[in-house]
Amino acid sequence: MCVRLLFALSLLSLLCAAARGDEPPRPGPGVSRELARWRAAHYRDVRYLLSVRLERGAELMRGELRIRVVLDSAAGDLVLDWRVTDKNVDPASRVSDIHANGREVRDARFEDEHVRIPRQYLKRGENVVTMSFASPVSTSGSAVTRYLDREDNSEYVYTLFVPSDASTAFPCFDQPDLKARFTLRVTAPESWTVVSNAEGRVQPEFDDTSGGLPQSPPAGARWHWFAETEPVSTYQFAFAAGPFAEFKDEGSAYKTRLFVRRSKAERAKKESAEVFRLNRGALKFFEDYFAHKFPFTKYDLVLLPEFAYGGMEHAGATFLREESVLFPSDPTAGDLLSRADVMLHEAAHQWFGDLVTMRWFDDLWLKEGFATFMAYKAVAALMPEYDAWKVFHLRNKPLAYLTDVTKGTTPIFQEIANLSAAKSAYGNIVYRKAPSMLRQAEFYLGEREFRDAVRLVVREHAYANATWDDLVRAFERTSRRKLGAWADAWVKRRGMPDVRAGWDYSPGDRSVKLILKQRDVLGEGGVWPMRVKVILVYEGGAAHVAPVLLSGDTAAVNVASPGGRPSFVFANSEDYGYGRFLLDEVSRAYVVKNLGAVRDDFLRALLWGSLWDSVREAEMAPADFVELAIREAARERDDVALQFILSRAATAFTRYLSEEQRQRLAPRFEAMLGERMMKAETAGLRITYFRTLREVATGDAVATLRDILTGKLQVPGMTLRARDRFDILRVFYERSTPDPADRKILDDIDKYVERTAREEGGDDARRYAYAARAAGNDPEVKKKYFEQYLGDKDLPESWIEASLSSFNSPRQSALTFPYLAPALGELPALKRTRKIFFVNGWLASFIGGQCDERALGAVGGFLESEKTLDEDLRRKVLEAADGLERCVRIRRRYAAAAP
C-alpha cells in the first residue's frame, strides 16, 4: 500500500511539474529544437572556464570544466550535451567529479548524449557546475584533431566544432542561441604555441587554483591563459596548438598574426605580405559596410594542413586550410581569387555569423550566403583588376543550378528538427544559391535600402542571434515595402525558374515585343518575383538594355530597339536574375556562330553558361560545345573564364561523347590545348590549358605529359610542383595499358614522394601519392582502397576525399560499378561519423563516376529498397543521381548518333 501511494505521489509530482512547465523536454540523441528552445527560454548568462591538457601523442584530451549559468525558477533539471562518438565507450566513464553549487552530484543521469543534473542541486539565479572530462584526439573522426608532420615529426592539435561537435569535446549547451563567454587555460609542451579566440599569454604560474590546476606546470610544459571572450556560440570557440611559425602584421589595427606549421614557414613568408594586405583591407571594408567596428579583440589566421574545410570563422581566430593560402602549384588568377574568396568569406563572418548569429541551423544560409555575397563586394573593392561579379557568376550560379534543378533540392530555409541533422544542410543551396538570391535581393530592393537593412540587423542583434524574419523586417523598414510574399517565394520554396525570352521585331516603330515566361523546373508551380535586365544585341556589337520586372509567370513589354532588328536577345544581362536563362533558337544559332564577336567579357561569360545549360538540357550536342571551345577558347584573356569554358568542354569530352566521337575530336582538341599551353599570352592561361590537357589526355597528349614530368618539356612560366607531378602520375595509373615508359615511372613513384618532401617541405606528397594510386586500373587496387575507406580508422578524411575522384574515374566505370551499391549502403554510417561535406563528395564521386543505364537502375533500386533512409540522405542521392540521369539522356540522344 505504501509503495503504491509513493508511486502515485511521484507520478502526481511529475504531472504537476509538467503542468507548471518546469520540466525540460526529455532529451533524445542530438539537440532537438524543443530542447534548444527550452534552454534558451530558461538559461542565460552562460560562462565556461575550460582547463585542458595537451600531450604529444595522447589519445585523450583531459580537462576540467566550470560552467556558470543563470537559471530561472522554472528551469527544472539542468541538461548538458555530451556526445561520445565511440559507441563502445560509456559516456559516464569520460566524466567525473561532478559538483553543482559546491555539492557533489552522484546521481547525474547520462541519457541519449546528454548529462542531466537533478534540480535539487540547483537554484534560481547563478549556478556553478564543475567536472572533469576526457575526450578523444585522433587523426580523423574527432572534434579535436591531431596532425603529424612527418617531415620534421612535429605534432599539431586543433579543434573543429561546427555544427554541433563541441559537445564531443566537453559537456556544454551546444546550440547557437546560447552564446557564452569562454575562458581557456591550456597546458601544452613548452615548445608549442597555442592560439584561441581571445588574446592569451604564457603563464609561468597561477596565483590561484580556482580552475583546479596546481601552482606550477608539469616539467616540460607551459601554461597558456586566454582572456574571457565576447559572447560566442559553442561552434565558434576553438584553439590550435603546436610548434607553429608565427608572422605578425605590424601594420594591422587588428593585431593579426599568421600561424603556419614549421615546415611551411618559408612558403608562408613569401605569401604573408599579400595575405596581410587582403586581410587588412577586408576588415576595414566590412567595418565601413556594416557600420560596426571589428567585434573582437584581435584577428588571427591559422593555416592548418588537411583542414576539413577551406576555412572556419572562429571568432577572432579564423582557421584556414593550408592549401587555400599556400598554393600547391603555381597559381592562376583563378587560384588567387579562390584564396581571396575564402579569406574574405571568413572575415565577413566575424560580423555576419559570429557577432550576429543565426538562432538555429535552419537559417544556416543566412550567415553563409551573406559571407559569400559580402566577400565578392570586398573583391570588387580590393581587387579591381578582376570583374568581381563575373567571377561571382562563374563560381556560384552554375553550382547553385546544378543542385536546384534536381529532385533532391531544398528551400534555402531548411527545417532542422535536430542539430544531429545540421550537417546535411550544408551544400550548394546554402553556399551558392543563397548569395545569388542576395544579389537579386539587392537589385530588387535597391543597393542603399539593402545596405541600411543589413546595418540595422547588425546594430540591433550584436553579440546575439537573428533570423531571416528579422532581416525581412529590416528590408521592409528601409524599402517601405511589404515583402512577405517575396521573401517566402525565394527562401521557403525549393527549386528555380526556367526563364525564356520570346521576341518579335516590329520594323514600323523600331521596337521589340518581348515576352518573358518563367516556369518551375520541378513542375511544382513555383513563381519567383525578380527584376532582370534584358539585353538586345545588334550586328556590330551595339546593345540596348531594358529592365523588366517579372512578378508573375509572364511579363510582356515593348522595348525600343534603336539598332533595328536584334541579332540576339538574352534575358539576364549583368546576372541579377536567378534561374536557367536559355537562348531562343534564333539567338542561340547566332551566338554559336558569332560568340567571339561579343566584346563584353561579362556578357560573353553568361552566354557560355547559357550554352552549357543547353547541353545539360540535351538541347545542344556536346560535340558542338567542344567544337566551339576548340574554335573560341584562344580568344579568352581571363583565365577564370577560360577555366570555366575548358572544364565544361572537358566534361562534355570525357562523359558525354561516345568513344568514336572522342577519337574524332581528340586530335584537334588536344592539339589546341597543347599549342596554347606553350604559347598563350600569360602564365595563368598556359597553366589552365595544361591542367585541361592533363584531364582529357588520350593519345599523343599522354606522351606530352610524360615529357613534362621528366623535364624534357617545360611549360613557359610554370614551375612543376608536387601537385602537378602527382596529377600527371594519376593519368598514367588511370590508363588501361600504360606505356612501358609510364610503367617505369610508376614503379619509381616513391622517388617522387621523397623528392617532393626534399624540395618543398612538409609531407603533402604522401597524400598526393595516395590519391594518384587510387586511379590504378586494377580490381585489386579498387578493392584495397574501398576496404581502407570503410575500415581504416587512422586514414584521415582528407586522404579519402583527395582520392575519391581518382578511384571513380569515368574511364573506369566498369571497374568501379561493383562498389556503387556498397558505397550507397554506407551513407547512414558516413552521415553519423564524417564531417560536413563528406557525404556530398562521396556521392558525387561514386555516382558521378558512372554514366549508363545499369548504374541508373542501381541507384533507383537503392532508393526503392531503402524505405527507412533518412530524408536528407535520400535528397542527396537524388541530387547526385540527376547528373547520372542527364549523362544517360545526353548520350542516348547524341552519342548514339553517327559521329
Short mmCIF file of C-alpha atoms in Angstrom, two decimals, residues 421-781:
data_model
loop_
_atom_site.label_atom_id
_atom_site.label_comp_id
_atom_site.label_asym_id
_atom_site.label_seq_id
_atom_site.Cartn_x
_atom_site.Cartn_y
_atom_site.Cartn_z
CA ALA A 421 20.90 16.63 -38.97
CA ALA A 422 22.54 20.05 -39.35
CA LYS A 423 25.45 18.68 -41.39
CA SER A 424 23.02 17.80 -44.15
CA ALA A 425 22.03 21.44 -44.60
CA TYR A 426 25.46 22.30 -46.00
CA GLY A 427 25.77 22.32 -49.77
CA ASN A 428 25.17 24.31 -52.92
CA ILE A 429 21.83 25.75 -51.82
CA VAL A 430 23.33 27.34 -48.71
CA TYR A 431 26.68 28.35 -50.23
CA ARG A 432 25.73 29.14 -53.84
CA LYS A 433 22.01 29.82 -54.19
CA ALA A 434 21.76 31.94 -51.03
CA PRO A 435 24.35 34.54 -52.13
CA SER A 436 22.81 34.53 -55.62
CA MET A 437 19.44 35.27 -54.06
CA LEU A 438 21.00 38.11 -52.03
CA ARG A 439 22.41 39.66 -55.20
CA GLN A 440 18.91 39.59 -56.70
CA ALA A 441 17.51 40.99 -53.43
CA GLU A 442 19.90 43.94 -53.54
CA PHE A 443 18.90 44.68 -57.15
CA TYR A 444 15.20 44.19 -56.36
CA LEU A 445 15.18 46.45 -53.29
CA GLY A 446 17.90 48.94 -54.13
CA GLU A 447 21.54 48.95 -53.09
CA ARG A 448 21.16 51.60 -50.37
CA GLU A 449 17.97 50.08 -48.92
CA PHE A 450 19.65 46.67 -48.78
CA ARG A 451 22.78 48.01 -47.04
CA ASP A 452 20.84 50.04 -44.49
CA ALA A 453 18.74 47.00 -43.58
CA VAL A 454 21.85 44.92 -43.00
CA ARG A 455 23.25 47.65 -40.75
CA LEU A 456 20.01 47.64 -38.76
CA VAL A 457 20.29 43.90 -38.15
CA VAL A 458 23.93 44.17 -37.07
CA ARG A 459 23.19 47.05 -34.71
CA GLU A 460 20.09 45.50 -33.15
CA HIS A 461 21.39 41.93 -32.79
CA ALA A 462 25.07 42.43 -31.94
CA TYR A 463 26.50 39.57 -29.81
CA ALA A 464 23.12 37.89 -30.07
CA ASN A 465 21.04 35.98 -32.62
CA ALA A 466 18.83 36.85 -35.57
CA THR A 467 16.58 35.10 -38.07
CA TRP A 468 15.59 35.61 -41.69
CA ASP A 469 12.38 37.20 -40.45
CA ASP A 470 14.46 39.82 -38.63
CA LEU A 471 16.23 40.67 -41.87
CA VAL A 472 12.97 40.80 -43.85
CA ARG A 473 11.51 43.23 -41.32
CA ALA A 474 14.63 45.37 -41.71
CA PHE A 475 14.23 45.24 -45.50
CA GLU A 476 10.63 46.40 -45.10
CA ARG A 477 11.65 49.27 -42.86
CA THR A 478 14.29 50.60 -45.25
CA SER A 479 12.41 49.98 -48.52
CA ARG A 480 8.95 50.82 -47.13
CA ARG A 481 7.50 47.82 -48.96
CA LYS A 482 5.65 44.71 -47.85
CA LEU A 483 7.94 41.79 -48.63
CA GLY A 484 6.40 38.73 -47.01
CA ALA A 485 5.31 37.01 -50.24
CA TRP A 486 8.57 37.92 -51.99
CA ALA A 487 10.62 36.56 -49.07
CA ASP A 488 8.67 33.30 -48.86
CA ALA A 489 8.99 32.70 -52.61
CA TRP A 490 12.77 32.94 -52.51
CA VAL A 491 13.61 31.38 -49.17
CA LYS A 492 10.85 28.88 -48.39
CA ARG A 493 10.18 27.46 -51.86
CA ARG A 494 12.53 24.94 -53.38
CA GLY A 495 13.64 24.85 -57.00
CA MET A 496 14.17 27.62 -59.51
CA PRO A 497 12.64 29.14 -62.63
CA ASP A 498 13.42 28.39 -66.25
CA VAL A 499 13.15 31.82 -67.89
CA ARG A 500 12.68 32.08 -71.64
CA ALA A 501 12.52 35.23 -73.72
CA GLY A 502 10.27 35.24 -76.78
CA TRP A 503 10.54 38.30 -79.02
CA ASP A 504 9.33 39.77 -82.25
CA TYR A 505 10.73 42.82 -84.01
CA SER A 506 8.37 45.49 -85.31
CA PRO A 507 10.17 47.50 -88.03
CA GLY A 508 7.40 50.11 -88.15
CA ASP A 509 8.10 51.60 -84.74
CA ARG A 510 11.56 50.03 -84.34
CA SER A 511 10.57 48.12 -81.22
CA VAL A 512 10.75 44.60 -79.91
CA LYS A 513 7.73 42.96 -78.36
CA LEU A 514 9.30 40.99 -75.57
CA ILE A 515 7.58 38.21 -73.65
CA LEU A 516 9.39 36.73 -70.64
CA LYS A 517 7.97 33.49 -69.28
CA GLN A 518 9.10 31.59 -66.23
CA ARG A 519 8.23 28.05 -65.30
CA ASP A 520 9.20 25.97 -62.31
CA VAL A 521 11.89 23.48 -63.39
CA LEU A 522 10.47 20.95 -60.93
CA GLY A 523 6.89 21.39 -62.13
CA GLU A 524 5.66 22.31 -58.64
CA GLY A 525 4.04 25.59 -59.70
CA GLY A 526 6.54 27.98 -58.17
CA VAL A 527 6.90 31.62 -59.25
CA TRP A 528 9.83 33.82 -58.22
CA PRO A 529 9.35 37.60 -58.41
CA MET A 530 12.52 39.22 -59.74
CA ARG A 531 13.97 42.15 -61.58
CA VAL A 532 16.23 41.43 -64.56
CA LYS A 533 17.97 43.30 -67.32
CA VAL A 534 17.18 42.10 -70.85
CA ILE A 535 19.85 42.90 -73.42
CA LEU A 536 19.27 43.30 -77.18
CA VAL A 537 22.50 42.95 -79.16
CA TYR A 538 22.87 44.07 -82.79
CA GLU A 539 25.21 43.23 -85.64
CA GLY A 540 28.45 45.06 -84.98
CA GLY A 541 28.16 44.76 -81.19
CA ALA A 542 25.91 47.67 -80.24
CA ALA A 543 23.46 46.80 -77.46
CA HIS A 544 20.36 48.09 -75.71
CA VAL A 545 19.40 47.10 -72.17
CA ALA A 546 15.84 47.11 -70.83
CA PRO A 547 14.94 46.46 -67.15
CA VAL A 548 12.00 44.11 -66.70
CA LEU A 549 10.03 43.23 -63.55
CA LEU A 550 8.93 39.61 -63.70
CA SER A 551 6.38 39.48 -60.90
CA GLY A 552 4.34 36.54 -62.18
CA ASP A 553 4.82 33.73 -64.67
CA THR A 554 4.72 36.14 -67.65
CA ALA A 555 5.84 39.69 -68.37
CA ALA A 556 5.12 41.33 -71.74
CA VAL A 557 6.77 44.64 -72.61
CA ASN A 558 7.52 46.67 -75.70
CA VAL A 559 11.18 47.66 -75.79
CA ALA A 560 12.56 50.39 -78.01
CA SER A 561 15.11 48.90 -80.40
CA PRO A 562 17.16 51.81 -81.76
CA GLY A 563 19.53 49.49 -83.57
CA GLY A 564 16.84 47.79 -85.65
CA ARG A 565 16.33 44.04 -85.56
CA PRO A 566 18.46 42.47 -82.82
CA SER A 567 20.90 39.71 -83.67
CA PHE A 568 20.13 38.06 -80.37
CA VAL A 569 18.31 38.66 -77.09
CA PHE A 570 19.45 37.50 -73.66
CA ALA A 571 17.23 37.86 -70.61
CA ASN A 572 19.80 38.10 -67.81
CA SER A 573 22.30 40.82 -68.61
CA GLU A 574 24.71 41.50 -65.71
CA ASP A 575 23.41 38.37 -63.98
CA TYR A 576 20.99 39.86 -61.48
CA GLY A 577 18.39 37.17 -62.12
CA TYR A 578 18.45 33.68 -60.68
CA GLY A 579 17.35 30.78 -62.83
CA ARG A 580 18.05 28.99 -66.08
CA PHE A 581 18.17 31.58 -68.88
CA LEU A 582 18.35 29.69 -72.17
CA LEU A 583 18.59 31.42 -75.54
CA ASP A 584 15.75 31.13 -78.03
CA GLU A 585 16.63 29.18 -81.19
CA VAL A 586 17.34 32.26 -83.34
CA SER A 587 19.54 33.83 -80.67
CA ARG A 588 21.39 30.58 -79.94
CA ALA A 589 22.17 29.95 -83.59
CA TYR A 590 23.60 33.46 -83.90
CA VAL A 591 25.62 33.21 -80.67
CA VAL A 592 27.15 29.84 -81.58
CA LYS A 593 28.26 31.26 -84.90
CA ASN A 594 29.43 34.66 -83.62
CA LEU A 595 30.37 34.18 -79.96
CA GLY A 596 33.86 35.53 -80.49
CA ALA A 597 32.42 38.81 -81.75
CA VAL A 598 30.76 39.52 -78.37
CA ARG A 599 33.17 42.07 -76.94
CA ASP A 600 31.70 42.40 -73.43
CA ASP A 601 33.60 39.85 -71.30
CA PHE A 602 30.83 39.51 -68.71
CA LEU A 603 28.12 39.01 -71.31
CA ARG A 604 30.26 36.50 -73.17
CA ALA A 605 30.76 34.51 -69.96
CA LEU A 606 26.99 34.49 -69.37
CA LEU A 607 26.41 33.24 -72.92
CA TRP A 608 28.93 30.42 -72.46
CA GLY A 609 27.00 29.44 -69.35
CA SER A 610 23.68 29.52 -71.16
CA LEU A 611 25.06 27.32 -73.93
CA TRP A 612 26.36 24.84 -71.37
CA ASP A 613 22.89 24.73 -69.79
CA SER A 614 21.57 23.90 -73.26
CA VAL A 615 23.97 20.95 -73.38
CA ARG A 616 22.76 19.76 -69.97
CA GLU A 617 19.17 20.07 -71.15
CA ALA A 618 20.01 17.95 -74.22
CA GLU A 619 19.11 20.89 -76.47
CA MET A 620 22.66 21.29 -77.82
CA ALA A 621 25.01 18.50 -78.86
CA PRO A 622 28.01 18.16 -76.51
CA ALA A 623 30.29 17.68 -79.53
CA ASP A 624 29.17 21.10 -80.76
CA PHE A 625 30.18 22.62 -77.43
CA VAL A 626 33.63 21.01 -77.67
CA GLU A 627 33.95 22.30 -81.23
CA LEU A 628 33.02 25.77 -80.03
CA ALA A 629 35.69 25.59 -77.31
CA ILE A 630 38.30 24.47 -79.84
CA ARG A 631 37.41 27.44 -82.05
CA GLU A 632 36.88 30.16 -79.45
CA ALA A 633 38.93 29.39 -76.35
CA ALA A 634 42.03 31.16 -77.65
CA ARG A 635 40.11 34.47 -77.69
CA GLU A 636 39.73 34.43 -73.89
CA ARG A 637 42.27 36.50 -71.95
CA ASP A 638 40.83 35.85 -68.49
CA ASP A 639 41.93 32.52 -67.06
CA VAL A 640 38.95 32.44 -64.66
CA ALA A 641 36.52 32.45 -67.61
CA LEU A 642 38.82 30.17 -69.59
CA GLN A 643 38.84 27.63 -66.78
CA PHE A 644 35.03 27.61 -66.80
CA ILE A 645 34.91 27.04 -70.56
CA LEU A 646 37.58 24.35 -70.69
CA SER A 647 36.31 22.44 -67.66
CA ARG A 648 32.86 22.21 -69.31
CA ALA A 649 34.41 21.17 -72.58
CA ALA A 650 36.42 18.51 -70.73
CA THR A 651 33.24 17.23 -69.07
CA ALA A 652 31.47 17.02 -72.42
CA PHE A 653 34.50 15.25 -73.92
CA THR A 654 35.07 12.68 -71.16
CA ARG A 655 31.47 11.99 -70.09
CA TYR A 656 29.00 12.82 -72.84
CA LEU A 657 30.69 11.69 -76.07
CA SER A 658 30.84 8.20 -77.50
CA GLU A 659 34.27 6.61 -77.96
CA GLU A 660 34.02 7.25 -81.69
CA GLN A 661 33.22 10.91 -81.12
CA ARG A 662 36.16 11.27 -78.74
CA GLN A 663 38.53 9.69 -81.23
CA ARG A 664 37.33 12.09 -83.91
CA LEU A 665 37.66 15.22 -81.75
CA ALA A 666 40.69 14.27 -79.65
CA PRO A 667 43.45 15.18 -82.14
CA ARG A 668 42.16 18.73 -82.67
CA PHE A 669 41.11 19.28 -79.04
CA GLU A 670 44.45 18.08 -77.67
CA ALA A 671 46.39 19.96 -80.36
CA MET A 672 44.65 23.22 -79.45
CA LEU A 673 45.29 22.66 -75.74
CA GLY A 674 48.92 21.71 -76.31
CA GLU A 675 49.61 24.66 -78.58
CA ARG A 676 48.00 27.16 -76.21
CA MET A 677 49.73 25.56 -73.23
CA MET A 678 53.03 26.66 -74.77
CA LYS A 679 52.04 29.94 -76.44
CA ALA A 680 49.16 31.60 -74.55
CA GLU A 681 49.78 35.17 -73.51
CA THR A 682 50.09 34.72 -69.73
CA ALA A 683 51.38 32.06 -67.38
CA GLY A 684 47.89 31.74 -65.85
CA LEU A 685 46.37 30.95 -69.23
CA ARG A 686 49.14 28.45 -70.03
CA ILE A 687 48.66 26.68 -66.71
CA THR A 688 44.90 26.49 -67.32
CA TYR A 689 45.47 24.85 -70.72
CA PHE A 690 47.98 22.44 -69.15
CA ARG A 691 45.50 21.37 -66.47
CA THR A 692 42.79 20.73 -69.08
CA LEU A 693 45.15 18.79 -71.33
CA ARG A 694 46.04 16.60 -68.37
CA GLU A 695 42.36 15.75 -67.74
CA VAL A 696 41.46 14.86 -71.35
CA ALA A 697 44.74 13.26 -72.48
CA THR A 698 44.17 10.15 -74.56
CA GLY A 699 46.79 9.71 -77.30
CA ASP A 700 49.80 11.86 -78.08
CA ALA A 701 48.94 14.13 -75.17
CA VAL A 702 49.98 11.39 -72.74
CA ALA A 703 53.47 11.46 -74.23
CA THR A 704 53.47 15.25 -73.82
CA LEU A 705 52.63 14.84 -70.14
CA ARG A 706 55.46 12.34 -69.78
CA ASP A 707 57.89 14.83 -71.25
CA ILE A 708 56.67 17.50 -68.82
CA LEU A 709 57.03 15.14 -65.86
CA THR A 710 60.55 14.07 -66.81
CA GLY A 711 61.70 17.60 -67.60
CA LYS A 712 62.06 17.19 -71.36
CA LEU A 713 59.36 19.82 -71.90
CA GLN A 714 58.88 22.99 -69.88
CA VAL A 715 55.63 24.95 -69.90
CA PRO A 716 56.77 28.60 -70.06
CA GLY A 717 56.27 30.36 -66.75
CA MET A 718 55.12 27.24 -64.88
CA THR A 719 57.09 25.56 -62.11
CA LEU A 720 56.34 21.86 -61.93
CA ARG A 721 55.29 21.38 -58.32
CA ALA A 722 54.27 18.36 -56.27
CA ARG A 723 50.57 18.55 -57.05
CA ASP A 724 51.31 18.79 -60.79
CA ARG A 725 53.62 15.76 -60.71
CA PHE A 726 51.17 13.53 -58.92
CA ASP A 727 48.25 14.64 -61.05
CA ILE A 728 50.23 13.53 -64.10
CA LEU A 729 51.06 10.26 -62.38
CA ARG A 730 47.34 9.79 -61.79
CA VAL A 731 46.79 9.93 -65.55
CA PHE A 732 49.35 7.15 -66.03
CA TYR A 733 47.73 4.99 -63.35
CA GLU A 734 44.33 5.55 -64.96
CA ARG A 735 45.24 4.12 -68.35
CA SER A 736 44.31 0.51 -69.04
CA THR A 737 47.62 -0.34 -70.72
CA PRO A 738 50.32 2.09 -69.59
CA ASP A 739 53.20 2.73 -71.94
CA PRO A 740 56.37 0.89 -70.78
CA ALA A 741 57.97 4.27 -70.11
CA ASP A 742 55.00 5.24 -67.94
CA ARG A 743 55.16 1.91 -66.12
CA LYS A 744 58.78 2.56 -65.19
CA ILE A 745 57.80 5.98 -63.84
CA LEU A 746 55.02 4.46 -61.76
CA ASP A 747 57.39 1.86 -60.36
CA ASP A 748 59.54 4.77 -59.12
CA ILE A 749 56.70 6.81 -57.60
CA ASP A 750 58.24 6.68 -54.14
CA LYS A 751 61.18 8.65 -55.52
CA TYR A 752 58.77 11.43 -56.39
CA VAL A 753 57.46 11.38 -52.84
CA GLU A 754 60.98 11.72 -51.46
CA ARG A 755 61.89 14.39 -54.00
CA THR A 756 58.84 16.46 -53.19
CA ALA A 757 59.45 16.27 -49.44
CA ARG A 758 63.04 17.36 -50.02
CA GLU A 759 62.21 20.25 -52.37
CA GLU A 760 59.00 21.62 -50.87
CA GLY A 761 58.98 20.58 -47.23
CA GLY A 762 56.08 19.00 -45.41
CA ASP A 763 54.64 15.61 -46.19
CA ASP A 764 51.88 16.55 -48.63
CA ALA A 765 53.42 14.27 -51.25
CA ARG A 766 52.23 11.22 -49.32
CA ARG A 767 48.62 12.39 -49.65
CA TYR A 768 49.08 13.25 -53.32
CA ALA A 769 50.63 9.84 -54.00
CA TYR A 770 47.79 8.08 -52.20
CA ALA A 771 45.26 9.93 -54.35
CA ALA A 772 47.16 9.15 -57.56
CA ARG A 773 47.43 5.42 -56.82
CA ALA A 774 43.64 5.25 -56.29
CA ALA A 775 43.33 5.60 -60.09
CA GLY A 776 45.05 2.26 -60.58
CA ASN A 777 43.30 0.31 -63.35
CA ASP A 778 43.30 -2.91 -61.37
CA PRO A 779 40.45 -4.65 -59.46
CA GLU A 780 42.78 -5.37 -56.55
CA VAL A 781 43.65 -1.69 -56.23
#
